[in-house]
N, CA and C atoms as an extended XYZ file, in Angstrom:
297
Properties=species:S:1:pos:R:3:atomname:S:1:resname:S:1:resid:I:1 pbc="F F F"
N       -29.760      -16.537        5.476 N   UNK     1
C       -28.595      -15.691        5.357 CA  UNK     1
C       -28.997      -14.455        4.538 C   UNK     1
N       -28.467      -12.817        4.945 N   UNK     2
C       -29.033      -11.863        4.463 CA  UNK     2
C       -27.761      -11.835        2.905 C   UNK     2
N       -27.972      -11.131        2.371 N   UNK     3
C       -27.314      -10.902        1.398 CA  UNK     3
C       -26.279       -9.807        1.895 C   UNK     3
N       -26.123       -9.037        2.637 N   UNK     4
C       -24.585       -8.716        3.024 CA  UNK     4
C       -23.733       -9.982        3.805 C   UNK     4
N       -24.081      -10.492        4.408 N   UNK     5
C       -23.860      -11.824        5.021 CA  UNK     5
C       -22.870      -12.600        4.072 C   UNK     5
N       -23.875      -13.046        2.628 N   UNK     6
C       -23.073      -13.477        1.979 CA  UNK     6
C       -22.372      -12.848        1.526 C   UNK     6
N       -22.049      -11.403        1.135 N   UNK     7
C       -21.459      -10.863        0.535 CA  UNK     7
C       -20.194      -10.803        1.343 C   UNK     7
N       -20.125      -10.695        2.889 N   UNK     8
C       -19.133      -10.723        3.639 CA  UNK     8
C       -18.438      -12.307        3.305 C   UNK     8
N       -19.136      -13.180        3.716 N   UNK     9
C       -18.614      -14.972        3.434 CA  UNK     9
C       -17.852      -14.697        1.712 C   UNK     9
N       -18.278      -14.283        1.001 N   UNK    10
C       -18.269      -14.030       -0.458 CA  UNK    10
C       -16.246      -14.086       -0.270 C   UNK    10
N       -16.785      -12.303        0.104 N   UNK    11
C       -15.279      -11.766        0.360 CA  UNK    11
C       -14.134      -12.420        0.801 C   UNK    11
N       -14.676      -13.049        2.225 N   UNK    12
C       -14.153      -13.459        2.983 CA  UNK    12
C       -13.376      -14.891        2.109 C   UNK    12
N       -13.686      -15.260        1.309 N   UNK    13
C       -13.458      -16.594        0.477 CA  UNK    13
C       -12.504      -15.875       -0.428 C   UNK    13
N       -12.497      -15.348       -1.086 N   UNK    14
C       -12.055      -14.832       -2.086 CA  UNK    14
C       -10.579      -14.246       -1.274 C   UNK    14
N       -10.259      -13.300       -0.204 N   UNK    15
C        -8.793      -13.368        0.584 CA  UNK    15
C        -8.362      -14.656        1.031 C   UNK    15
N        -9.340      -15.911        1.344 N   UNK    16
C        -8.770      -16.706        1.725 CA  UNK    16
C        -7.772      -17.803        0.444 C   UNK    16
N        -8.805      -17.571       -0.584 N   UNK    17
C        -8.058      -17.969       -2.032 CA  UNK    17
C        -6.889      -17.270       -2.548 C   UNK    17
N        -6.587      -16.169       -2.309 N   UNK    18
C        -5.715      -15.034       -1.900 CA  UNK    18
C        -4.555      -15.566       -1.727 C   UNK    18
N        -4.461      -15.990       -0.180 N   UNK    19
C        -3.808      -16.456        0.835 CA  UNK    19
C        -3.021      -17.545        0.230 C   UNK    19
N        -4.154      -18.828       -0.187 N   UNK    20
C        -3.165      -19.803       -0.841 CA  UNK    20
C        -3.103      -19.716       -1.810 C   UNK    20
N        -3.173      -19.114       -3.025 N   UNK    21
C        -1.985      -18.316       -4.359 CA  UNK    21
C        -1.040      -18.054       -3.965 C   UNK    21
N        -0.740      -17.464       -2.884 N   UNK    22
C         0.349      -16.803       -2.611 CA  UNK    22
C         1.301      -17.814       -1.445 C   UNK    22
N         0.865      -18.843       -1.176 N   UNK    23
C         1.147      -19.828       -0.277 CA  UNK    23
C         1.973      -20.598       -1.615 C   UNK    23
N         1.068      -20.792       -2.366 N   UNK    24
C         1.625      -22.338       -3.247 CA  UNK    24
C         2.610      -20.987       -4.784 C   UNK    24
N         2.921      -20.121       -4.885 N   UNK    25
C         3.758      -19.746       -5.647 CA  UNK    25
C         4.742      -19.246       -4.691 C   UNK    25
N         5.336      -19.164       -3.454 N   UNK    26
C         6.448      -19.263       -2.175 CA  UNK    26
C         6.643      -20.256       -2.904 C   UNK    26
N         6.047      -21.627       -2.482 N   UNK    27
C         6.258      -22.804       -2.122 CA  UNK    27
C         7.205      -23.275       -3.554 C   UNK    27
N         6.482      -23.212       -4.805 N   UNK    28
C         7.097      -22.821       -5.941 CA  UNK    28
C         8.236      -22.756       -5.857 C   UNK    28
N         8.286      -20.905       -5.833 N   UNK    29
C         9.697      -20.977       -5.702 CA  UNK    29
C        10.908      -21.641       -4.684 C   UNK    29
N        10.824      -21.843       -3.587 N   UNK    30
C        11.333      -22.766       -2.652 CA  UNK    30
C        11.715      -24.237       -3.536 C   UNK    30
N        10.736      -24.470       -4.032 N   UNK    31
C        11.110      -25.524       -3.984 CA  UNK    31
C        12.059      -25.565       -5.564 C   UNK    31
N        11.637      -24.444       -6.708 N   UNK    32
C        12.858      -23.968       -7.781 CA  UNK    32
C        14.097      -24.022       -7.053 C   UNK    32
N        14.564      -23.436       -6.281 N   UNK    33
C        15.806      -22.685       -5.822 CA  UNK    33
C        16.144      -23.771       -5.080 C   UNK    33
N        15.552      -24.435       -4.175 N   UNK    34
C        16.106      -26.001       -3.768 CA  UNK    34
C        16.653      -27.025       -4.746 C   UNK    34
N        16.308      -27.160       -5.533 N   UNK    35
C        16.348      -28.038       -6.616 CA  UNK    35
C        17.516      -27.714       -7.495 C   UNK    35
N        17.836      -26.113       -7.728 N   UNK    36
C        18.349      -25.388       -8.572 CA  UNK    36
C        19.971      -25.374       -7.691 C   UNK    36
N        20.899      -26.224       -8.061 N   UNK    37
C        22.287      -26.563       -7.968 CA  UNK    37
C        23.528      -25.379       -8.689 C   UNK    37
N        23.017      -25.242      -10.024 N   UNK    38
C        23.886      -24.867      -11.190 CA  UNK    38
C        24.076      -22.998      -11.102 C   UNK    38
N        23.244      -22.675       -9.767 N   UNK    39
C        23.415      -21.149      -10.165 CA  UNK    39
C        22.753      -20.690      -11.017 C   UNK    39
N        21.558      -20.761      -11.791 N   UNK    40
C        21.097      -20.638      -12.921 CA  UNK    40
C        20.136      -18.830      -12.496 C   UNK    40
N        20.488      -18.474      -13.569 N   UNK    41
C        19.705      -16.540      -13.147 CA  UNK    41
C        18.319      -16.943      -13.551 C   UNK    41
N        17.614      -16.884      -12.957 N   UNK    42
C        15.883      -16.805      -13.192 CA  UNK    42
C        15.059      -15.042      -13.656 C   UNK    42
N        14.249      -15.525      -14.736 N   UNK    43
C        13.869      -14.246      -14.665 CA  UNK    43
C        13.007      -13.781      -13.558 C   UNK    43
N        12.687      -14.052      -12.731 N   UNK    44
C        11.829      -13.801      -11.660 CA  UNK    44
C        12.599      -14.302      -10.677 C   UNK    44
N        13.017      -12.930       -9.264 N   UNK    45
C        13.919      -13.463       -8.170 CA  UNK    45
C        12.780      -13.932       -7.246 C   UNK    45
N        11.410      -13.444       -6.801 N   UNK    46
C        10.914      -13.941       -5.924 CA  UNK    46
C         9.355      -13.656       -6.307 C   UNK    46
N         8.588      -14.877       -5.562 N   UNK    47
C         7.175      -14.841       -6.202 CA  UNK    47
C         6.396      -13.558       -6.142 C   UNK    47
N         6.872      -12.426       -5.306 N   UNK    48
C         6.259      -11.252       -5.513 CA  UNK    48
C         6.424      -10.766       -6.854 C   UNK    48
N         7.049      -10.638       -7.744 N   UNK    49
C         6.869      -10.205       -9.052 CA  UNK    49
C         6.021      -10.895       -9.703 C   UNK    49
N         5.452      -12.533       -9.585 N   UNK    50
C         4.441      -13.074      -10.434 CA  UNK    50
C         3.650      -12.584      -10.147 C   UNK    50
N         3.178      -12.967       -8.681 N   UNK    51
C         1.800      -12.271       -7.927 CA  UNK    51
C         1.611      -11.582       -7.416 C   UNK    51
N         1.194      -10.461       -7.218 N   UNK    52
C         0.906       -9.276       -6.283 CA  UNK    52
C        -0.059       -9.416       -5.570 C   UNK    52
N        -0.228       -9.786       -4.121 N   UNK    53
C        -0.550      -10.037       -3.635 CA  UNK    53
C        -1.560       -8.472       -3.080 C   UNK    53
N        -1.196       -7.727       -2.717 N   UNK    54
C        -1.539       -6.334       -2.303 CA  UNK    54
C        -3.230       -6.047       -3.336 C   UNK    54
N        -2.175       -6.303       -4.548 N   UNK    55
C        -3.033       -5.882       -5.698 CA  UNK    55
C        -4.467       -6.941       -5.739 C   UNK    55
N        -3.978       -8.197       -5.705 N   UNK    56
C        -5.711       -9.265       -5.746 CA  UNK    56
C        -6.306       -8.441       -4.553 C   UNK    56
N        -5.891       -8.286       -3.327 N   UNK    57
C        -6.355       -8.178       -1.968 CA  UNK    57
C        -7.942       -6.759       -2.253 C   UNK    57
N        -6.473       -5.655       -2.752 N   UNK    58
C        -7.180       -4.070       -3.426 CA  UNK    58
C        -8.214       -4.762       -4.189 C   UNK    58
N        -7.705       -5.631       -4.693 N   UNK    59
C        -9.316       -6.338       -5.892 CA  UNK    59
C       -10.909       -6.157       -5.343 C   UNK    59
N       -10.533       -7.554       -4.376 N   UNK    60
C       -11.064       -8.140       -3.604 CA  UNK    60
C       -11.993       -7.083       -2.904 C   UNK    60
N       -11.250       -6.265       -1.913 N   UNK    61
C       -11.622       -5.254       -1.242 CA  UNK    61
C       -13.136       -4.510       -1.494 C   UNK    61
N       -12.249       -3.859       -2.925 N   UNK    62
C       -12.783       -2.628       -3.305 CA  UNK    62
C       -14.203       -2.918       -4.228 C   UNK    62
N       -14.056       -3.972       -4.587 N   UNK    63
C       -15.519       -4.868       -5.120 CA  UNK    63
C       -16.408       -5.098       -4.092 C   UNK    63
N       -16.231       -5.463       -2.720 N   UNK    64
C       -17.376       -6.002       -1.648 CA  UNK    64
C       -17.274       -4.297       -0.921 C   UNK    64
N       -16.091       -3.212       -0.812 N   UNK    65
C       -16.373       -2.481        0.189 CA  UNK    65
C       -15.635       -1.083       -0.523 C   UNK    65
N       -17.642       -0.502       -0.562 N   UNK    66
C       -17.517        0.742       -1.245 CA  UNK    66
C       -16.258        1.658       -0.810 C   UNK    66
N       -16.360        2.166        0.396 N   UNK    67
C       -15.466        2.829        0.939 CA  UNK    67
C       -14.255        2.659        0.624 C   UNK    67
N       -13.747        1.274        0.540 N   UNK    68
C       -12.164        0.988        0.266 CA  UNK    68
C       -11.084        1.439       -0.083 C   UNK    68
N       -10.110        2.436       -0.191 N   UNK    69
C        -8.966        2.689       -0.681 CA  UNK    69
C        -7.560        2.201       -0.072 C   UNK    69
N        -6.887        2.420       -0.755 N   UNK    70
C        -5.520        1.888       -0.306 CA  UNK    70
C        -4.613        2.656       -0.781 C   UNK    70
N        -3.557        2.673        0.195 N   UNK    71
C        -2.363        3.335       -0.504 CA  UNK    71
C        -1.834        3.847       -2.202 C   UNK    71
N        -2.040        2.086       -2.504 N   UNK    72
C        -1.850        1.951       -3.776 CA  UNK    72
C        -2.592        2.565       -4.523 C   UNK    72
N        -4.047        2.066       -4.590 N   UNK    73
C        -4.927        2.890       -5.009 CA  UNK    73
C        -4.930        4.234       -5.336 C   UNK    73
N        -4.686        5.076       -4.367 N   UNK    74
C        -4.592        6.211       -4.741 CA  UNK    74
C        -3.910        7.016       -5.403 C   UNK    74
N        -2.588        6.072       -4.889 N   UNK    75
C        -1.365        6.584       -6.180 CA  UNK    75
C        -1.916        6.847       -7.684 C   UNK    75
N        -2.454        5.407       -7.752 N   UNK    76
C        -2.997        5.078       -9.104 CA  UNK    76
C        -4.234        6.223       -9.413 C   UNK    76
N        -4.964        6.147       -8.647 N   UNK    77
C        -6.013        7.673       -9.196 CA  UNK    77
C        -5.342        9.061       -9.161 C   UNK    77
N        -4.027        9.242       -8.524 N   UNK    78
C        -3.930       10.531       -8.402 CA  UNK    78
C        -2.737       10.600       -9.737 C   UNK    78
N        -2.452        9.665      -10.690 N   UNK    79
C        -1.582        9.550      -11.713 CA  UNK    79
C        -2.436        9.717      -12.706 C   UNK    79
N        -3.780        8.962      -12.178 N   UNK    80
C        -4.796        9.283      -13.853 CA  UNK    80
C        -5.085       10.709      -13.761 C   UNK    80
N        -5.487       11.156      -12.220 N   UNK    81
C        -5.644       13.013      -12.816 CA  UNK    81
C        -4.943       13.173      -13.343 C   UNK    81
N        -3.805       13.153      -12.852 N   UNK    82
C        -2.526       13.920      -13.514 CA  UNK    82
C        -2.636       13.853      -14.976 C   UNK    82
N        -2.353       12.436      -15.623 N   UNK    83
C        -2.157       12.488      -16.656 CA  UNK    83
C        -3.240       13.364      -17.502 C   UNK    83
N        -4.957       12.927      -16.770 N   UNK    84
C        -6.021       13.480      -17.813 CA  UNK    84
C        -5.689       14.999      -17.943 C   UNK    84
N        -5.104       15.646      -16.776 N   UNK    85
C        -4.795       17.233      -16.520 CA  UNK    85
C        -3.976       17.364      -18.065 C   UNK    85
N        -2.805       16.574      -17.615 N   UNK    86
C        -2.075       16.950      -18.971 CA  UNK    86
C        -2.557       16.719      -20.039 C   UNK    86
N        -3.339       16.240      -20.659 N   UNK    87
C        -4.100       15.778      -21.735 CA  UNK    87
C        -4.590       16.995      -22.178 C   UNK    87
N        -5.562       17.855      -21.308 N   UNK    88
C        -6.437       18.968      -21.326 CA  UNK    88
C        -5.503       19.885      -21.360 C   UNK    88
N        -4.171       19.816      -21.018 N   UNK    89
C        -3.570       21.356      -20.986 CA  UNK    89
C        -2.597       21.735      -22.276 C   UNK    89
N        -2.147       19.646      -22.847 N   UNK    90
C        -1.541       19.713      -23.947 CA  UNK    90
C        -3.006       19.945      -25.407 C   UNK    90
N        -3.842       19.733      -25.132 N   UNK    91
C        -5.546       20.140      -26.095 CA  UNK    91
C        -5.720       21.618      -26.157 C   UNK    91
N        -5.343       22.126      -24.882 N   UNK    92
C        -5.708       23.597      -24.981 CA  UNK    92
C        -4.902       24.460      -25.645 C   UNK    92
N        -3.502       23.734      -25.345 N   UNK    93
C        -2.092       24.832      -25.944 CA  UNK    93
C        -1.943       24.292      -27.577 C   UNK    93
N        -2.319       23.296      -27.696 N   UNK    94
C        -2.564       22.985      -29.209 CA  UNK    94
C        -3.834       24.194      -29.785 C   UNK    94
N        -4.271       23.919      -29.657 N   UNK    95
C        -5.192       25.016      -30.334 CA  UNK    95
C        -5.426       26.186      -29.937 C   UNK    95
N        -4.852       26.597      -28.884 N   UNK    96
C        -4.200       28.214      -29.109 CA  UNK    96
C        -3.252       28.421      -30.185 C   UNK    96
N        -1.736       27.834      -30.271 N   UNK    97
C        -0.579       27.478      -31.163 CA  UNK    97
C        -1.571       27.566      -32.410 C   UNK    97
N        -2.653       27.057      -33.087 N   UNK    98
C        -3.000       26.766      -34.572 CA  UNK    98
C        -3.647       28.143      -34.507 C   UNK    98
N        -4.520       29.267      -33.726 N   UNK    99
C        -4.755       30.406      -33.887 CA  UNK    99
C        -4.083       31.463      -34.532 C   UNK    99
């Protein structure tokens, strides 16, 4: 086996572990809310807020495959420019202001 080979099998294991995280915290909740008679408010309405599923996947991805981006992803890099922008523009107007 070549070593992209495994690296594909690698991957390929790692969404499939993915898969059932996100299988057995459904199931979880299903089986909370079955059980759950009294009306009771949960802090968590559905297993997407424990697990983000999108997000392990982007994990996963972007570790075995250089190229990778995602939607999400990019949001997320195009918020860190932003912010570093503002960083540099609130640094610059500071020390003009102390001149």
């Amino acid at each position: 086996m070549t070593l992209r080979e495994y690296q594909i099998r690698m991957e390929a294991y790692q969404l499939q572990e993915i898969a059932t995280q996100q299988h057995l915290w459904q199931l979880a909740f299903y089986t909370r809310d079955a059980k759950s008679n009294n009306g009771k408010r949960y802090k968590f309405k559905s297993p997407d807020e424990v697990f983000d599923v999108d997000k392990a996947i982007d994990s996963v991805r972007s570790h075995y495959e250089d190229w990778y981006t995602s939607d999400r992803l990019e949001r997320i890099n195009i918020a860190k420019q932003i912010q570093q922008r503002q960083r540099e523009w609130e640094l610059k107007h500071r020390k003009e202001g102390k001149r």
